[in-house]
Amino acid sequence: MAEKYAEPLAVSFYARDPVSVARDLLGTVLVRRDRVGVRAARIVEVEAYLANNDPASHSHRGLTRRNASMFEQAGLAYVYTIHAKFCLNVVTESQGVGSAVLIRAAQPLEGVARMEMLRNTTHERQLCSGPAKLCGAFELDLAWDGWDLTRGERLWIAAGQSVEAANIVASPRIGIRQNAEAPLRFCVRDSRFLSRRATRRPNG
DNA sequence: AAAACGATCTACT
DNA sequence: GTAGATCGTTTTG
């Protein structure tokens, strides 16, 4: 029998508009394998950052050293620091286009004991319920910026159980994006593993 | 060279 | 709910 989660999502999955990629990432599985073992978590919350007309996107004011990966080929990781922590994005669309999807929260599946050590808590809910928490549980830092997620080595995203449209909801909009025409943040209806921000009431 | 900022988290009430 | 921590990146002088 084939190893679970062995098959990575292909470049064609990522090389689409970031909103579609974001929605389709719900239910897929982030996997990291190293000498110690395997860690896996089901993605339950995402956020798209557009190449155009999106002031909240790191790419909005053009190419810089930090956001260079956003302009690379689809399927690469874009990892950046924020408040002395890290966040993981997947790059979308074609090379030269600065768009990506932020992985905001996930449901731990494998390697939970190790995540508990790294996050210094045994509360399942607290392991990956936020973009920086997730990077903590998976030990992702700037060294992973630009990593090719489509090769299925060390760090990748595998297809999971698809999420029915009825079980996908738009996450509350915040700040400058409250007036965005289309939803950019998505999460599953089951709120057990979502970030605190996603579980806040919309409109508020 | 200095300052401001931030796609966040934790602790606390 | 809100305040404060925290530090690399970007912007400004």
PDB file of C-alpha atoms (C1' of nucleotides) in Angstrom:
ATOM      1  CA  MET A   1       0.000   0.000   0.000  1.00  0.00           C
ATOM      2  CA  ALA A   2       1.180   3.474  -0.889  1.00  0.00           C
ATOM      3  CA  GLU A   3       2.322   5.713   1.907  1.00  0.00           C
ATOM      4  CA  LYS A   4      -0.358   8.030   3.143  1.00  0.00           C
ATOM      5  CA  TYR A   5      -0.139  11.602   1.822  1.00  0.00           C
ATOM      6  CA  ALA A   6       2.743  10.664  -0.473  1.00  0.00           C
ATOM      7  CA  GLU A   7       1.458  12.390  -3.605  1.00  0.00           C
ATOM      8  CA  PRO A   8       2.058  16.150  -3.716  1.00  0.00           C
ATOM      9  CA  LEU A   9      -0.305  18.614  -5.384  1.00  0.00           C
ATOM     10  CA  ALA A  10       1.068  19.445  -8.840  1.00  0.00           C
ATOM     11  CA  VAL A  11       2.130  22.764 -10.322  1.00  0.00           C
ATOM     12  CA  SER A  12      -1.162  22.892 -12.254  1.00  0.00           C
ATOM     13  CA  PHE A  13      -3.027  23.038  -8.955  1.00  0.00           C
ATOM     14  CA  TYR A  14      -1.171  26.159  -7.856  1.00  0.00           C
ATOM     15  CA  ALA A  15      -0.935  27.867 -11.233  1.00  0.00           C
ATOM     16  CA  ARG A  16      -4.437  29.344 -11.031  1.00  0.00           C
ATOM     17  CA  ASP A  17      -6.035  32.435  -9.557  1.00  0.00           C
ATOM     18  CA  PRO A  18      -5.301  32.560  -5.818  1.00  0.00           C
ATOM     19  CA  VAL A  19      -8.936  32.666  -4.741  1.00  0.00           C
ATOM     20  CA  SER A  20      -9.636  29.329  -6.448  1.00  0.00           C
ATOM     21  CA  VAL A  21      -6.435  27.859  -5.087  1.00  0.00           C
ATOM     22  CA  ALA A  22      -7.357  29.043  -1.604  1.00  0.00           C
ATOM     23  CA  ARG A  23     -10.783  27.401  -1.696  1.00  0.00           C
ATOM     24  CA  ASP A  24      -9.400  24.178  -3.107  1.00  0.00           C
ATOM     25  CA  LEU A  25      -6.680  24.012  -0.473  1.00  0.00           C
ATOM     26  CA  LEU A  26      -9.290  23.469   2.237  1.00  0.00           C
ATOM     27  CA  GLY A  27      -9.168  19.802   3.173  1.00  0.00           C
ATOM     28  CA  THR A  28      -5.719  19.182   1.714  1.00  0.00           C
ATOM     29  CA  VAL A  29      -2.913  18.024   3.971  1.00  0.00           C
ATOM     30  CA  LEU A  30       0.315  19.822   4.813  1.00  0.00           C
ATOM     31  CA  VAL A  31       3.047  17.222   5.281  1.00  0.00           C
ATOM     32  CA  ARG A  32       6.582  17.442   6.606  1.00  0.00           C
ATOM     33  CA  ARG A  33       8.867  14.440   6.752  1.00  0.00           C
ATOM     34  CA  ASP A  34      12.311  14.357   8.332  1.00  0.00           C
ATOM     35  CA  ARG A  35      14.529  11.896  10.158  1.00  0.00           C
ATOM     36  CA  VAL A  36      12.436  12.010  13.279  1.00  0.00           C
ATOM     37  CA  GLY A  37       9.152  11.234  11.559  1.00  0.00           C
ATOM     38  CA  VAL A  38       6.149  12.661   9.763  1.00  0.00           C
ATOM     39  CA  ARG A  39       3.974  15.563  10.685  1.00  0.00           C
ATOM     40  CA  ALA A  40       0.684  16.163   8.888  1.00  0.00           C
ATOM     41  CA  ALA A  41      -2.238  18.537   9.324  1.00  0.00           C
ATOM     42  CA  ARG A  42      -5.430  19.141   7.382  1.00  0.00           C
ATOM     43  CA  ILE A  43      -5.723  22.703   6.134  1.00  0.00           C
ATOM     44  CA  VAL A  44      -8.910  24.319   7.442  1.00  0.00           C
ATOM     45  CA  GLU A  45      -8.352  28.066   6.969  1.00  0.00           C
ATOM     46  CA  VAL A  46      -6.720  30.021   4.129  1.00  0.00           C
ATOM     47  CA  GLU A  47      -6.466  33.540   2.743  1.00  0.00           C
ATOM     48  CA  ALA A  48      -5.765  34.688  -0.812  1.00  0.00           C
ATOM     49  CA  TYR A  49      -3.463  37.602  -1.611  1.00  0.00           C
ATOM     50  CA  LEU A  50      -3.953  39.014  -5.079  1.00  0.00           C
ATOM     51  CA  ALA A  51      -1.416  40.338  -7.540  1.00  0.00           C
ATOM     52  CA  ASN A  52      -3.508  43.362  -8.462  1.00  0.00           C
ATOM     53  CA  ASN A  53      -5.613  45.854  -6.561  1.00  0.00           C
ATOM     54  CA  ASP A  54      -4.934  44.264  -3.184  1.00  0.00           C
ATOM     55  CA  PRO A  55      -3.328  46.737  -0.778  1.00  0.00           C
ATOM     56  CA  ALA A  56      -3.051  44.041   1.882  1.00  0.00           C
ATOM     57  CA  SER A  57      -0.744  41.904  -0.249  1.00  0.00           C
ATOM     58  CA  HIS A  58       3.006  42.004   0.306  1.00  0.00           C
ATOM     59  CA  SER A  59       3.356  42.207  -3.464  1.00  0.00           C
ATOM     60  CA  HIS A  60       1.233  45.335  -3.717  1.00  0.00           C
ATOM     61  CA  ARG A  61       4.155  47.762  -3.736  1.00  0.00           C
ATOM     62  CA  GLY A  62       6.298  45.698  -6.038  1.00  0.00           C
ATOM     63  CA  LEU A  63       9.206  43.337  -5.735  1.00  0.00           C
ATOM     64  CA  THR A  64      11.416  43.499  -2.648  1.00  0.00           C
ATOM     65  CA  ARG A  65      13.923  41.156  -1.071  1.00  0.00           C
ATOM     66  CA  ARG A  66      11.338  39.789   1.333  1.00  0.00           C
ATOM     67  CA  ASN A  67       8.545  39.056  -1.128  1.00  0.00           C
ATOM     68  CA  ALA A  68      10.668  37.805  -4.035  1.00  0.00           C
ATOM     69  CA  SER A  69       9.250  34.288  -3.757  1.00  0.00           C
ATOM     70  CA  MET A  70       5.749  35.603  -4.400  1.00  0.00           C
ATOM     71  CA  PHE A  71       6.827  36.423  -7.941  1.00  0.00           C
ATOM     72  CA  GLU A  72       8.344  33.021  -8.582  1.00  0.00           C
ATOM     73  CA  GLN A  73       6.704  29.970 -10.067  1.00  0.00           C
ATOM     74  CA  ALA A  74       3.507  28.455  -8.689  1.00  0.00           C
ATOM     75  CA  GLY A  75       3.919  25.808  -6.027  1.00  0.00           C
ATOM     76  CA  LEU A  76       6.821  27.397  -4.164  1.00  0.00           C
ATOM     77  CA  ALA A  77       6.588  28.345  -0.513  1.00  0.00           C
ATOM     78  CA  TYR A  78       6.702  31.986   0.514  1.00  0.00           C
ATOM     79  CA  VAL A  79       7.735  32.231   4.156  1.00  0.00           C
ATOM     80  CA  TYR A  80       8.141  35.569   5.885  1.00  0.00           C
ATOM     81  CA  THR A  81       8.627  36.868   9.400  1.00  0.00           C
ATOM     82  CA  ILE A  82       6.001  38.794  11.288  1.00  0.00           C
ATOM     83  CA  HIS A  83       6.254  39.904  14.905  1.00  0.00           C
ATOM     84  CA  ALA A  84       9.264  37.665  15.412  1.00  0.00           C
ATOM     85  CA  LYS A  85       7.369  34.641  14.104  1.00  0.00           C
ATOM     86  CA  PHE A  86       6.790  33.030  10.696  1.00  0.00           C
ATOM     87  CA  CYS A  87       3.938  32.541   8.238  1.00  0.00           C
ATOM     88  CA  LEU A  88       3.652  30.082   5.338  1.00  0.00           C
ATOM     89  CA  ASN A  89       2.146  30.918   1.950  1.00  0.00           C
ATOM     90  CA  VAL A  90       1.940  28.981  -1.286  1.00  0.00           C
ATOM     91  CA  VAL A  91       2.750  30.884  -4.472  1.00  0.00           C
ATOM     92  CA  THR A  92       0.057  30.947  -7.164  1.00  0.00           C
ATOM     93  CA  GLU A  93      -0.300  31.893 -10.857  1.00  0.00           C
ATOM     94  CA  SER A  94       2.647  32.202 -13.193  1.00  0.00           C
ATOM     95  CA  GLN A  95       6.174  33.428 -12.668  1.00  0.00           C
ATOM     96  CA  GLY A  96       6.344  37.194 -12.569  1.00  0.00           C
ATOM     97  CA  VAL A  97       2.890  37.498 -10.967  1.00  0.00           C
ATOM     98  CA  GLY A  98       2.927  38.357  -7.270  1.00  0.00           C
ATOM     99  CA  SER A  99       0.122  36.322  -5.718  1.00  0.00           C
ATOM    100  CA  ALA A 100      -0.090  33.700  -2.994  1.00  0.00           C
ATOM    101  CA  VAL A 101      -2.320  31.978  -0.450  1.00  0.00           C
ATOM    102  CA  LEU A 102      -1.626  32.200   3.269  1.00  0.00           C
ATOM    103  CA  ILE A 103      -2.131  28.961   5.198  1.00  0.00           C
ATOM    104  CA  ARG A 104      -3.890  30.197   8.314  1.00  0.00           C
ATOM    105  CA  ALA A 105      -4.885  27.104  10.295  1.00  0.00           C
ATOM    106  CA  ALA A 106      -4.883  23.319  10.189  1.00  0.00           C
ATOM    107  CA  GLN A 107      -6.115  20.273  12.056  1.00  0.00           C
ATOM    108  CA  PRO A 108      -3.267  18.140  13.405  1.00  0.00           C
ATOM    109  CA  LEU A 109      -3.305  14.594  12.034  1.00  0.00           C
ATOM    110  CA  GLU A 110       0.128  13.023  12.549  1.00  0.00           C
ATOM    111  CA  GLY A 111       3.145  13.865  14.640  1.00  0.00           C
ATOM    112  CA  VAL A 112       0.924  15.429  17.280  1.00  0.00           C
ATOM    113  CA  ALA A 113       3.232  14.584  20.182  1.00  0.00           C
ATOM    114  CA  ARG A 114       6.050  16.430  18.459  1.00  0.00           C
ATOM    115  CA  MET A 115       3.855  19.418  17.756  1.00  0.00           C
ATOM    116  CA  GLU A 116       2.892  19.487  21.417  1.00  0.00           C
ATOM    117  CA  MET A 117       6.548  19.659  22.405  1.00  0.00           C
ATOM    118  CA  LEU A 118       7.281  22.450  19.947  1.00  0.00           C
ATOM    119  CA  ARG A 119       4.210  24.469  20.861  1.00  0.00           C
ATOM    120  CA  ASN A 120       4.603  23.789  24.573  1.00  0.00           C
ATOM    121  CA  THR A 121       0.980  22.794  25.057  1.00  0.00           C
ATOM    122  CA  THR A 122      -1.070  19.633  24.910  1.00  0.00           C
ATOM    123  CA  HIS A 123      -4.208  21.420  23.794  1.00  0.00           C
ATOM    124  CA  GLU A 124      -4.919  20.101  20.301  1.00  0.00           C
ATOM    125  CA  ARG A 125      -6.725  23.277  19.480  1.00  0.00           C
ATOM    126  CA  GLN A 126      -3.620  25.378  20.141  1.00  0.00           C
ATOM    127  CA  LEU A 127      -1.175  23.528  17.902  1.00  0.00           C
ATOM    128  CA  CYS A 128      -1.981  24.921  14.438  1.00  0.00           C
ATOM    129  CA  SER A 129      -4.856  27.389  14.951  1.00  0.00           C
ATOM    130  CA  GLY A 130      -3.109  30.361  13.373  1.00  0.00           C
ATOM    131  CA  PRO A 131      -0.515  30.989  10.671  1.00  0.00           C
ATOM    132  CA  ALA A 132       2.419  31.462  13.051  1.00  0.00           C
ATOM    133  CA  LYS A 133       1.309  28.652  15.359  1.00  0.00           C
ATOM    134  CA  LEU A 134       1.260  26.324  12.370  1.00  0.00           C
ATOM    135  CA  CYS A 135       4.795  27.321  11.450  1.00  0.00           C
ATOM    136  CA  GLY A 136       5.806  26.684  15.042  1.00  0.00           C
ATOM    137  CA  ALA A 137       4.337  23.194  15.036  1.00  0.00           C
ATOM    138  CA  PHE A 138       6.022  22.386  11.700  1.00  0.00           C
ATOM    139  CA  GLU A 139       9.296  24.180  12.492  1.00  0.00           C
ATOM    140  CA  LEU A 140       9.084  26.366   9.405  1.00  0.00           C
ATOM    141  CA  ASP A 141      11.284  29.440   9.179  1.00  0.00           C
ATOM    142  CA  LEU A 142      12.966  31.604   6.557  1.00  0.00           C
ATOM    143  CA  ALA A 143      15.124  28.666   5.475  1.00  0.00           C
ATOM    144  CA  TRP A 144      11.972  27.298   3.826  1.00  0.00           C
ATOM    145  CA  ASP A 145      11.268  30.416   1.808  1.00  0.00           C
ATOM    146  CA  GLY A 146      11.274  29.374  -1.845  1.00  0.00           C
ATOM    147  CA  TRP A 147      10.944  25.651  -1.132  1.00  0.00           C
ATOM    148  CA  ASP A 148       9.306  23.712  -3.989  1.00  0.00           C
ATOM    149  CA  LEU A 149       6.189  22.106  -2.542  1.00  0.00           C
ATOM    150  CA  THR A 150       5.396  20.169  -5.707  1.00  0.00           C
ATOM    151  CA  ARG A 151       8.259  17.678  -5.436  1.00  0.00           C
ATOM    152  CA  GLY A 152       6.932  15.715  -2.469  1.00  0.00           C
ATOM    153  CA  GLU A 153      10.175  15.957  -0.555  1.00  0.00           C
ATOM    154  CA  ARG A 154      10.534  17.098   3.056  1.00  0.00           C
ATOM    155  CA  LEU A 155       7.649  19.561   2.853  1.00  0.00           C
ATOM    156  CA  TRP A 156       4.628  19.396   0.567  1.00  0.00           C
ATOM    157  CA  ILE A 157       0.848  19.502   0.372  1.00  0.00           C
ATOM    158  CA  ALA A 158      -1.105  16.345  -0.461  1.00  0.00           C
ATOM    159  CA  ALA A 159      -4.654  15.924  -1.650  1.00  0.00           C
ATOM    160  CA  GLY A 160      -7.064  15.158   1.181  1.00  0.00           C
ATOM    161  CA  GLN A 161     -10.751  14.634   1.630  1.00  0.00           C
ATOM    162  CA  SER A 162     -12.467  17.270  -0.469  1.00  0.00           C
ATOM    163  CA  VAL A 163     -14.539  19.829   1.372  1.00  0.00           C
ATOM    164  CA  GLU A 164     -18.110  20.254   0.113  1.00  0.00           C
ATOM    165  CA  ALA A 165     -19.024  23.774  -0.883  1.00  0.00           C
ATOM    166  CA  ALA A 166     -21.753  23.754   1.748  1.00  0.00           C
ATOM    167  CA  ASN A 167     -19.101  23.294   4.418  1.00  0.00           C
ATOM    168  CA  ILE A 168     -16.955  26.207   3.274  1.00  0.00           C
ATOM    169  CA  VAL A 169     -17.629  29.650   4.661  1.00  0.00           C
ATOM    170  CA  ALA A 170     -16.011  33.022   4.121  1.00  0.00           C
ATOM    171  CA  SER A 171     -13.957  34.141   7.070  1.00  0.00           C
ATOM    172  CA  PRO A 172     -14.574  37.656   8.452  1.00  0.00           C
ATOM    173  CA  ARG A 173     -12.917  40.437   6.531  1.00  0.00           C
ATOM    174  CA  ILE A 174     -10.683  42.820   8.350  1.00  0.00           C
ATOM    175  CA  GLY A 175      -9.091  46.202   7.894  1.00  0.00           C
ATOM    176  CA  ILE A 176      -8.656  47.542   4.420  1.00  0.00           C
ATOM    177  CA  ARG A 177     -10.162  44.417   2.904  1.00  0.00           C
ATOM    178  CA  GLN A 178     -13.597  44.855   4.430  1.00  0.00           C
ATOM    179  CA  ASN A 179     -14.700  46.451   1.177  1.00  0.00           C
ATOM    180  CA  ALA A 180     -13.257  43.775  -1.116  1.00  0.00           C
ATOM    181  CA  GLU A 181     -15.763  42.674  -3.735  1.00  0.00           C
ATOM    182  CA  ALA A 182     -15.162  38.951  -3.351  1.00  0.00           C
ATOM    183  CA  PRO A 183     -14.364  36.780  -0.325  1.00  0.00           C
ATOM    184  CA  LEU A 184     -10.639  36.268   0.150  1.00  0.00           C
ATOM    185  CA  ARG A 185     -10.551  34.317   3.394  1.00  0.00           C
ATOM    186  CA  PHE A 186     -12.064  30.866   3.598  1.00  0.00           C
ATOM    187  CA  CYS A 187     -12.460  28.280   6.316  1.00  0.00           C
ATOM    188  CA  VAL A 188     -14.351  25.080   6.951  1.00  0.00           C
ATOM    189  CA  ARG A 189     -17.626  25.295   8.868  1.00  0.00           C
ATOM    190  CA  ASP A 190     -16.317  23.106  11.662  1.00  0.00           C
ATOM    191  CA  SER A 191     -14.670  25.677  13.904  1.00  0.00           C
ATOM    192  CA  ARG A 192     -12.703  23.330  16.163  1.00  0.00           C
ATOM    193  CA  PHE A 193      -9.290  24.085  14.680  1.00  0.00           C
ATOM    194  CA  LEU A 194      -9.732  27.566  13.267  1.00  0.00           C
ATOM    195  CA  SER A 195      -7.780  30.624  14.303  1.00  0.00           C
ATOM    196  CA  ARG A 196      -9.297  32.948  16.794  1.00  0.00           C
ATOM    197  CA  ARG A 197      -9.643  35.613  14.161  1.00  0.00           C
ATOM    198  CA  ALA A 198     -11.644  33.338  11.860  1.00  0.00           C
ATOM    199  CA  THR A 199     -14.077  32.475  14.599  1.00  0.00           C
ATOM    200  CA  ARG A 200     -14.862  36.075  15.356  1.00  0.00           C
ATOM    201  CA  ARG A 201     -18.278  37.168  14.233  1.00  0.00           C
ATOM    202  CA  PRO A 202     -18.440  38.861  10.812  1.00  0.00           C
ATOM    203  CA  ASN A 203     -19.547  42.492  10.592  1.00  0.00           C
ATOM    204  CA  GLY A 204     -18.450  43.128  14.157  1.00  0.00           C
TER     205      GLY A 204
ATOM    206  C1'  DA B   1      21.478  55.326  10.413  1.00  0.00           C
ATOM    207  C1'  DA B   2      17.161  55.480  12.452  1.00  0.00           C
ATOM    208  C1'  DA B   3      12.358  54.727  12.775  1.00  0.00           C
ATOM    209  C1'  DA B   4       8.064  52.651  11.894  1.00  0.00           C
ATOM    210  C1'  DC B   5       5.467  48.912  10.855  1.00  0.00           C
ATOM    211  C1'  DG B   6       3.218  44.310  10.889  1.00  0.00           C
ATOM    212  C1'  DA B   7      -1.047  38.702   6.661  1.00  0.00           C
ATOM    213  C1'  DT B   8       0.522  37.580  15.178  1.00  0.00           C
ATOM    214  C1'  DC B   9       0.494  35.419  19.729  1.00  0.00           C
ATOM    215  C1'  DT B  10       0.060  35.069  24.644  1.00  0.00           C
ATOM    216  C1'  DA B  11      -1.498  36.361  28.934  1.00  0.00           C
ATOM    217  C1'  DC B  12      -4.623  38.438  31.407  1.00  0.00           C
ATOM    218  C1'  DT B  13      -9.414  40.462  32.929  1.00  0.00           C
TER     219       DT B  13
ATOM    220  C1'  DG C   1     -12.452  41.664  25.148  1.00  0.00           C
ATOM    221  C1'  DT C   2      -7.429  44.297  25.171  1.00  0.00           C
ATOM    222  C1'  DA C   3      -2.359  45.294  26.030  1.00  0.00           C
ATOM    223  C1'  DG C   4       2.154  44.272  25.347  1.00  0.00           C
ATOM    224  C1'  DA C   5       5.937  41.524  23.447  1.00  0.00           C
ATOM    225  C1'  DT C   6       9.051  41.083  19.801  1.00  0.00           C
ATOM    226  C1'  DC C   7      12.462  41.585  15.644  1.00  0.00           C
ATOM    227  C1'  DG C   8      13.266  41.449  10.646  1.00  0.00           C
ATOM    228  C1'  DT C   9      12.021  44.198   6.626  1.00  0.00           C
ATOM    229  C1'  DT C  10      11.083  48.347   4.538  1.00  0.00           C
ATOM    230  C1'  DT C  11      10.991  53.137   4.307  1.00  0.00           C
ATOM    231  C1'  DT C  12      12.694  57.490   5.279  1.00  0.00           C
ATOM    232  C1'  DG C  13      16.202  61.095   6.318  1.00  0.00           C
TER     233       DG C  13
END
